[in-house]
């Protein structure tokens, strides 16, 4: 089996990344047609973090973080390191020293379908991580893998250069060739949500705003002041 470290990848234009960043994961996921969302096993470990950047992908042997070290050199400012393992692992493959190295290169954060450790220090550093686990189990540096190749993270295929959107709601991957479409749809959704928020804040009800009363009636939902006696019996 061949292993590669790919130096050059395509990245989306920064203006599109910035537009998608305004939306956050939930709205961008809706704008993307509800596709690309990583499974919920990937959790934010530094609460309140929100990032959007280009994916530098890493495929590692479980329990071995050699290729994460190799990947640091391939990162540019604004990138997000996205790591998976060739079989399931929760070992702590990433900690504060690697985070320090990535911060020095302008990397926005880490998404890893495995474990991280030194979590208290990562929080003090303000380095955002999304991971499958927090686990003190250490790793070795002995087994080859690849950098900037297609990978799968929590059920989602990720191509190098894909846009990564990550916040407390989860992690979303958007292909470069959909960036413009998703950015436009996200901006429209944000405007629509702002208008609806104003209406709801005025005291309006969602069932009226979304015209749900006819649907409730069609579904056989009845409004009564009290349950009929026979329902209690």
Short mmCIF file of N, CA and C in Angstrom, two decimals, residues 11 51 72 105 126 137 200 204:
data_model
loop_
_atom_site.label_atom_id
_atom_site.label_comp_id
_atom_site.label_asym_id
_atom_site.label_seq_id
_atom_site.Cartn_x
_atom_site.Cartn_y
_atom_site.Cartn_z
N UNK A 11 -8.07 25.25 -2.41
CA UNK A 11 -8.81 25.82 -1.29
C UNK A 11 -9.86 26.77 -1.83
N UNK A 51 -15.34 28.01 14.06
CA UNK A 51 -14.33 28.22 13.01
C UNK A 51 -14.87 27.77 11.66
N UNK A 72 1.62 18.95 9.79
CA UNK A 72 1.77 20.34 10.25
C UNK A 72 2.45 21.19 9.18
N UNK A 105 1.41 28.18 12.92
CA UNK A 105 1.21 28.20 11.47
C UNK A 105 -0.13 28.81 11.09
N UNK A 126 -6.91 28.34 24.12
CA UNK A 126 -7.95 28.77 23.20
C UNK A 126 -7.83 28.10 21.84
N UNK A 137 -4.61 8.24 27.07
CA UNK A 137 -3.78 7.20 26.46
C UNK A 137 -2.88 7.79 25.39
N UNK A 200 -41.21 36.61 16.06
CA UNK A 200 -41.41 35.79 17.26
C UNK A 200 -41.17 36.62 18.52
N UNK A 204 -45.58 36.71 18.43
CA UNK A 204 -46.25 35.81 17.50
C UNK A 204 -45.90 34.36 17.83
#
